[in-house]
Amino acid sequence: MNIIVIGNGFDIAHNLPTKYTDFLEFVKVIRYILNTKNMNDIDWGKTNPQIKRIVTDDTGNIRNNLFSKEKVWKNLLDYNFWIEYFLQNDMHGKENWIDFESEISDVIQSLHRDMHGNEMEFNIYDDIPSVLSNEFLDCYVNDQNMEICKDIKEKLYDDLNKLIKALEIYLFQYVDKIECKKISPDIEEIINASNEEKENKVLCFNYTNTIEKLYTNNCEIDIDYIHGKVNNNYEIEKNNMVLGIDEFLSLEQQNKNIEFVEFKKFYQRIYKETGCKYKTWVDRIKEEYLLYTKAKMKEVERNVTDIQSMINSIIDSTIMSKKSRKHNLYIYGHSLDITDGDILRDLILNNNVNTIIFYHNKESMGKQIANLVRVIGEDELIKRTGGNTKTIEFRLQRPMIEDENFKTNTGKKDSL
């Protein structure tokens, strides 16, 4: 089985503007156009050139243009706490969605501390929380709709869902219209491998279906959109995209203090029913290795006549266990951040799984190594990157190549 894990770096490698900063630049432009009704003298800022072209062309569509969706956009963007927060907040040097989620987590944790205090006795009807960041307070004070402290959570959650819906529309109506002219030879080679014994599985942390459009025309592939997938609709209730935070409470508090559970990824995965196909893949991997181990131990027991031969047999079976590895894990465009640590551990920490981690450059490789230490621990990382116990390899991404289907105008790609 080949399992390909892809993160946002995969879309970025295809020149798609899917960084959160790309989305915010788009939001600034959309708000200006709708508020001024003016397509001239627009400050496009750092808006992606292809998005700029699509926005400009879109206004010429009489039936279905930007202005025809004005009410939708204004409902999603106007007086949205998170939009205001991120537009005001200095995120210099940060461009990954994990940075975005980290900022959300900081706000939620700050509010949680203020509500509970050290002794967990904070009254939600008391004054405005005092520990919140300056950016939060600025947005809070400017919002006349929040009169009492208990309203904060409801507004934050409602506005987060609106932000996620705005992101979905951006990805479907704009990013999906960008033609990808190049593809990754690494991913193409894995998916199109001639070894029929290997099933192809994809664990996609992205909301887009880039891998479906570009790589799965001639082969069957099972894809798990663990964080949901964009859909063509404007209803907030039909969105299944996960954008939240990780658990920040201690084990003792997790089951007691659930005020902000709606913001957490595990809750959103369950509530939005994104599914967890990868769990069945992991169960199969573990079961196969368990059966192999039991078979080897029975063989040892049959052949053992003394202590020394038992030791030798155990050593031999450990070395031979490398032959049981039937599964390959390929990680492409993922930072290996601790936010997805539970999933990564499930996949990587198997002795019958060889893991290939693609990196963009040495700097990104260094960050991936540092993140992997937090995910699986220093000892596991050392053990799995050398010697007879090696199961992890870092590999430099090959340069993107011309997409022959695009080049020859054959193999038409499906839209989202």
PDB file of C-alpha atoms in Angstrom, residues 28-181:
ATOM      1  CA  LYS A  28      -9.276  43.187   1.357  1.00  0.00           C
ATOM      2  CA  VAL A  29      -9.873  43.679  -2.360  1.00  0.00           C
ATOM      3  CA  ILE A  30     -13.393  42.202  -2.302  1.00  0.00           C
ATOM      4  CA  ARG A  31     -14.430  44.411   0.591  1.00  0.00           C
ATOM      5  CA  TYR A  32     -13.089  47.519  -1.123  1.00  0.00           C
ATOM      6  CA  ILE A  33     -14.902  46.757  -4.389  1.00  0.00           C
ATOM      7  CA  LEU A  34     -18.224  46.022  -2.696  1.00  0.00           C
ATOM      8  CA  ASN A  35     -18.043  49.047  -0.402  1.00  0.00           C
ATOM      9  CA  THR A  36     -17.049  51.528  -3.104  1.00  0.00           C
ATOM     10  CA  LYS A  37     -18.715  49.932  -6.155  1.00  0.00           C
ATOM     11  CA  ASN A  38     -15.557  51.060  -7.890  1.00  0.00           C
ATOM     12  CA  MET A  39     -13.370  48.880 -10.093  1.00  0.00           C
ATOM     13  CA  ASN A  40     -10.922  51.709 -10.689  1.00  0.00           C
ATOM     14  CA  ASP A  41      -8.021  52.788  -8.510  1.00  0.00           C
ATOM     15  CA  ILE A  42      -8.071  49.518  -6.592  1.00  0.00           C
ATOM     16  CA  ASP A  43      -5.127  48.914  -4.280  1.00  0.00           C
ATOM     17  CA  TRP A  44      -4.438  45.302  -5.199  1.00  0.00           C
ATOM     18  CA  GLY A  45      -1.632  45.088  -2.648  1.00  0.00           C
ATOM     19  CA  LYS A  46      -0.055  41.626  -2.732  1.00  0.00           C
ATOM     20  CA  THR A  47      -3.038  40.007  -4.422  1.00  0.00           C
ATOM     21  CA  ASN A  48      -1.996  37.063  -6.577  1.00  0.00           C
ATOM     22  CA  PRO A  49      -1.918  38.198 -10.268  1.00  0.00           C
ATOM     23  CA  GLN A  50      -4.087  35.306 -11.392  1.00  0.00           C
ATOM     24  CA  ILE A  51      -6.671  36.063  -8.706  1.00  0.00           C
ATOM     25  CA  LYS A  52      -6.586  39.707  -9.781  1.00  0.00           C
ATOM     26  CA  ARG A  53      -7.364  38.674 -13.363  1.00  0.00           C
ATOM     27  CA  ILE A  54     -10.236  36.421 -12.275  1.00  0.00           C
ATOM     28  CA  VAL A  55     -11.771  39.092 -10.021  1.00  0.00           C
ATOM     29  CA  THR A  56     -11.572  41.627 -12.845  1.00  0.00           C
ATOM     30  CA  ASP A  57     -13.081  39.246 -15.395  1.00  0.00           C
ATOM     31  CA  ASP A  58     -15.764  38.186 -12.933  1.00  0.00           C
ATOM     32  CA  THR A  59     -17.239  41.670 -12.711  1.00  0.00           C
ATOM     33  CA  GLY A  60     -17.977  41.500 -16.450  1.00  0.00           C
ATOM     34  CA  ASN A  61     -20.257  38.497 -15.998  1.00  0.00           C
ATOM     35  CA  ILE A  62     -23.729  40.086 -16.022  1.00  0.00           C
ATOM     36  CA  ARG A  63     -25.642  37.062 -14.723  1.00  0.00           C
ATOM     37  CA  ASN A  64     -23.322  35.862 -11.992  1.00  0.00           C
ATOM     38  CA  ASN A  65     -20.794  38.456 -10.952  1.00  0.00           C
ATOM     39  CA  LEU A  66     -19.259  39.698  -7.734  1.00  0.00           C
ATOM     40  CA  PHE A  67     -21.985  42.278  -7.170  1.00  0.00           C
ATOM     41  CA  SER A  68     -24.762  39.710  -7.559  1.00  0.00           C
ATOM     42  CA  LYS A  69     -23.308  37.975  -4.488  1.00  0.00           C
ATOM     43  CA  GLU A  70     -22.898  41.182  -2.515  1.00  0.00           C
ATOM     44  CA  LYS A  71     -25.288  40.174   0.266  1.00  0.00           C
ATOM     45  CA  VAL A  72     -23.495  36.854   0.681  1.00  0.00           C
ATOM     46  CA  TRP A  73     -20.058  38.450   0.908  1.00  0.00           C
ATOM     47  CA  LYS A  74     -21.187  41.215   3.259  1.00  0.00           C
ATOM     48  CA  ASN A  75     -22.813  38.694   5.580  1.00  0.00           C
ATOM     49  CA  LEU A  76     -19.591  36.693   5.700  1.00  0.00           C
ATOM     50  CA  LEU A  77     -17.055  39.511   5.909  1.00  0.00           C
ATOM     51  CA  ASP A  78     -18.617  42.616   7.477  1.00  0.00           C
ATOM     52  CA  TYR A  79     -18.105  42.947  11.254  1.00  0.00           C
ATOM     53  CA  ASN A  80     -16.441  39.533  11.291  1.00  0.00           C
ATOM     54  CA  PHE A  81     -14.189  39.425  14.329  1.00  0.00           C
ATOM     55  CA  TRP A  82     -11.655  37.012  12.830  1.00  0.00           C
ATOM     56  CA  ILE A  83     -11.395  38.953   9.577  1.00  0.00           C
ATOM     57  CA  GLU A  84     -10.747  42.170  11.489  1.00  0.00           C
ATOM     58  CA  TYR A  85      -8.352  40.412  13.841  1.00  0.00           C
ATOM     59  CA  PHE A  86      -6.148  38.998  11.108  1.00  0.00           C
ATOM     60  CA  LEU A  87      -6.214  42.148   9.004  1.00  0.00           C
ATOM     61  CA  GLN A  88      -5.036  44.157  12.022  1.00  0.00           C
ATOM     62  CA  ASN A  89      -2.652  41.599  13.463  1.00  0.00           C
ATOM     63  CA  ASP A  90       1.009  41.737  12.476  1.00  0.00           C
ATOM     64  CA  MET A  91       1.759  38.265  11.132  1.00  0.00           C
ATOM     65  CA  HIS A  92       5.162  39.184   9.718  1.00  0.00           C
ATOM     66  CA  GLY A  93       7.150  36.103   8.786  1.00  0.00           C
ATOM     67  CA  LYS A  94       4.137  33.812   9.184  1.00  0.00           C
ATOM     68  CA  GLU A  95       2.391  32.382   6.159  1.00  0.00           C
ATOM     69  CA  ASN A  96       1.260  28.864   7.036  1.00  0.00           C
ATOM     70  CA  TRP A  97      -2.242  27.864   8.085  1.00  0.00           C
ATOM     71  CA  ILE A  98      -0.771  26.456  11.287  1.00  0.00           C
ATOM     72  CA  ASP A  99       0.242  30.043  12.144  1.00  0.00           C
ATOM     73  CA  PHE A 100      -3.327  31.117  11.436  1.00  0.00           C
ATOM     74  CA  GLU A 101      -4.713  28.364  13.658  1.00  0.00           C
ATOM     75  CA  SER A 102      -2.156  29.164  16.331  1.00  0.00           C
ATOM     76  CA  GLU A 103      -3.443  32.745  16.497  1.00  0.00           C
ATOM     77  CA  ILE A 104      -7.006  31.475  16.869  1.00  0.00           C
ATOM     78  CA  SER A 105      -5.823  29.187  19.644  1.00  0.00           C
ATOM     79  CA  ASP A 106      -4.119  32.085  21.438  1.00  0.00           C
ATOM     80  CA  VAL A 107      -7.372  34.044  21.495  1.00  0.00           C
ATOM     81  CA  ILE A 108      -9.439  31.063  22.674  1.00  0.00           C
ATOM     82  CA  GLN A 109      -6.931  30.141  25.366  1.00  0.00           C
ATOM     83  CA  SER A 110      -6.754  33.722  26.565  1.00  0.00           C
ATOM     84  CA  LEU A 111     -10.530  33.915  26.802  1.00  0.00           C
ATOM     85  CA  HIS A 112     -10.610  30.551  28.580  1.00  0.00           C
ATOM     86  CA  ARG A 113      -8.121  31.767  31.189  1.00  0.00           C
ATOM     87  CA  ASP A 114     -10.081  34.935  31.752  1.00  0.00           C
ATOM     88  CA  MET A 115     -13.356  33.053  32.125  1.00  0.00           C
ATOM     89  CA  HIS A 116     -11.959  30.568  34.618  1.00  0.00           C
ATOM     90  CA  GLY A 117      -8.973  32.230  36.210  1.00  0.00           C
ATOM     91  CA  ASN A 118      -6.492  30.229  38.234  1.00  0.00           C
ATOM     92  CA  GLU A 119      -9.261  28.906  40.485  1.00  0.00           C
ATOM     93  CA  MET A 120     -11.846  28.405  37.733  1.00  0.00           C
ATOM     94  CA  GLU A 121     -14.261  30.825  39.396  1.00  0.00           C
ATOM     95  CA  PHE A 122     -14.635  33.496  36.725  1.00  0.00           C
ATOM     96  CA  ASN A 123     -18.199  34.752  36.242  1.00  0.00           C
ATOM     97  CA  ILE A 124     -19.076  35.137  32.554  1.00  0.00           C
ATOM     98  CA  TYR A 125     -21.219  38.147  33.428  1.00  0.00           C
ATOM     99  CA  ASP A 126     -18.268  40.044  34.861  1.00  0.00           C
ATOM    100  CA  ASP A 127     -16.324  42.752  33.053  1.00  0.00           C
ATOM    101  CA  ILE A 128     -14.663  42.306  29.686  1.00  0.00           C
ATOM    102  CA  PRO A 129     -11.763  39.825  29.987  1.00  0.00           C
ATOM    103  CA  SER A 130      -8.532  41.609  30.788  1.00  0.00           C
ATOM    104  CA  VAL A 131      -5.863  39.201  29.624  1.00  0.00           C
ATOM    105  CA  LEU A 132      -6.845  39.123  25.941  1.00  0.00           C
ATOM    106  CA  SER A 133      -4.358  40.364  23.380  1.00  0.00           C
ATOM    107  CA  ASN A 134      -4.385  43.968  22.223  1.00  0.00           C
ATOM    108  CA  GLU A 135      -5.625  42.894  18.810  1.00  0.00           C
ATOM    109  CA  PHE A 136      -8.557  41.071  20.392  1.00  0.00           C
ATOM    110  CA  LEU A 137      -9.454  44.045  22.592  1.00  0.00           C
ATOM    111  CA  ASP A 138      -9.305  46.425  19.627  1.00  0.00           C
ATOM    112  CA  CYS A 139     -11.784  44.279  17.709  1.00  0.00           C
ATOM    113  CA  TYR A 140     -13.901  43.682  20.786  1.00  0.00           C
ATOM    114  CA  VAL A 141     -14.285  47.366  21.640  1.00  0.00           C
ATOM    115  CA  ASN A 142     -15.181  48.219  18.047  1.00  0.00           C
ATOM    116  CA  ASP A 143     -17.976  45.670  17.919  1.00  0.00           C
ATOM    117  CA  GLN A 144     -21.161  47.179  19.344  1.00  0.00           C
ATOM    118  CA  ASN A 145     -23.031  43.872  19.168  1.00  0.00           C
ATOM    119  CA  MET A 146     -21.223  42.240  22.085  1.00  0.00           C
ATOM    120  CA  GLU A 147     -22.757  43.568  25.281  1.00  0.00           C
ATOM    121  CA  ILE A 148     -21.850  40.898  27.769  1.00  0.00           C
ATOM    122  CA  CYS A 149     -18.977  38.526  28.114  1.00  0.00           C
ATOM    123  CA  LYS A 150     -20.973  35.355  27.465  1.00  0.00           C
ATOM    124  CA  ASP A 151     -21.733  36.564  23.931  1.00  0.00           C
ATOM    125  CA  ILE A 152     -18.064  36.458  22.965  1.00  0.00           C
ATOM    126  CA  LYS A 153     -17.884  32.719  22.439  1.00  0.00           C
ATOM    127  CA  GLU A 154     -21.040  32.600  20.320  1.00  0.00           C
ATOM    128  CA  LYS A 155     -19.859  35.468  18.153  1.00  0.00           C
ATOM    129  CA  LEU A 156     -16.384  33.992  17.754  1.00  0.00           C
ATOM    130  CA  TYR A 157     -17.795  30.646  16.676  1.00  0.00           C
ATOM    131  CA  ASP A 158     -20.349  32.197  14.317  1.00  0.00           C
ATOM    132  CA  ASP A 159     -17.688  34.414  12.763  1.00  0.00           C
ATOM    133  CA  LEU A 160     -15.279  31.499  12.412  1.00  0.00           C
ATOM    134  CA  ASN A 161     -17.898  29.582  10.415  1.00  0.00           C
ATOM    135  CA  LYS A 162     -18.429  32.640   8.239  1.00  0.00           C
ATOM    136  CA  LEU A 163     -14.692  32.930   7.642  1.00  0.00           C
ATOM    137  CA  ILE A 164     -14.512  29.245   6.674  1.00  0.00           C
ATOM    138  CA  LYS A 165     -17.401  29.688   4.228  1.00  0.00           C
ATOM    139  CA  ALA A 166     -15.696  32.756   2.708  1.00  0.00           C
ATOM    140  CA  LEU A 167     -12.542  30.659   2.302  1.00  0.00           C
ATOM    141  CA  GLU A 168     -14.533  27.906   0.608  1.00  0.00           C
ATOM    142  CA  ILE A 169     -16.020  30.352  -1.914  1.00  0.00           C
ATOM    143  CA  TYR A 170     -12.572  31.809  -2.561  1.00  0.00           C
ATOM    144  CA  LEU A 171     -11.145  28.354  -3.260  1.00  0.00           C
ATOM    145  CA  PHE A 172     -14.029  27.221  -5.463  1.00  0.00           C
ATOM    146  CA  GLN A 173     -14.921  30.395  -7.366  1.00  0.00           C
ATOM    147  CA  TYR A 174     -11.406  31.757  -7.821  1.00  0.00           C
ATOM    148  CA  VAL A 175      -8.516  29.396  -7.046  1.00  0.00           C
ATOM    149  CA  ASP A 176     -10.108  26.492  -8.921  1.00  0.00           C
ATOM    150  CA  LYS A 177     -10.192  28.595 -12.102  1.00  0.00           C
ATOM    151  CA  ILE A 178      -6.399  28.775 -12.163  1.00  0.00           C
ATOM    152  CA  GLU A 179      -4.889  26.292 -14.596  1.00  0.00           C
ATOM    153  CA  CYS A 180      -2.036  24.210 -13.240  1.00  0.00           C
ATOM    154  CA  LYS A 181       0.510  23.869 -16.017  1.00  0.00           C
TER     155      LYS A 181
END
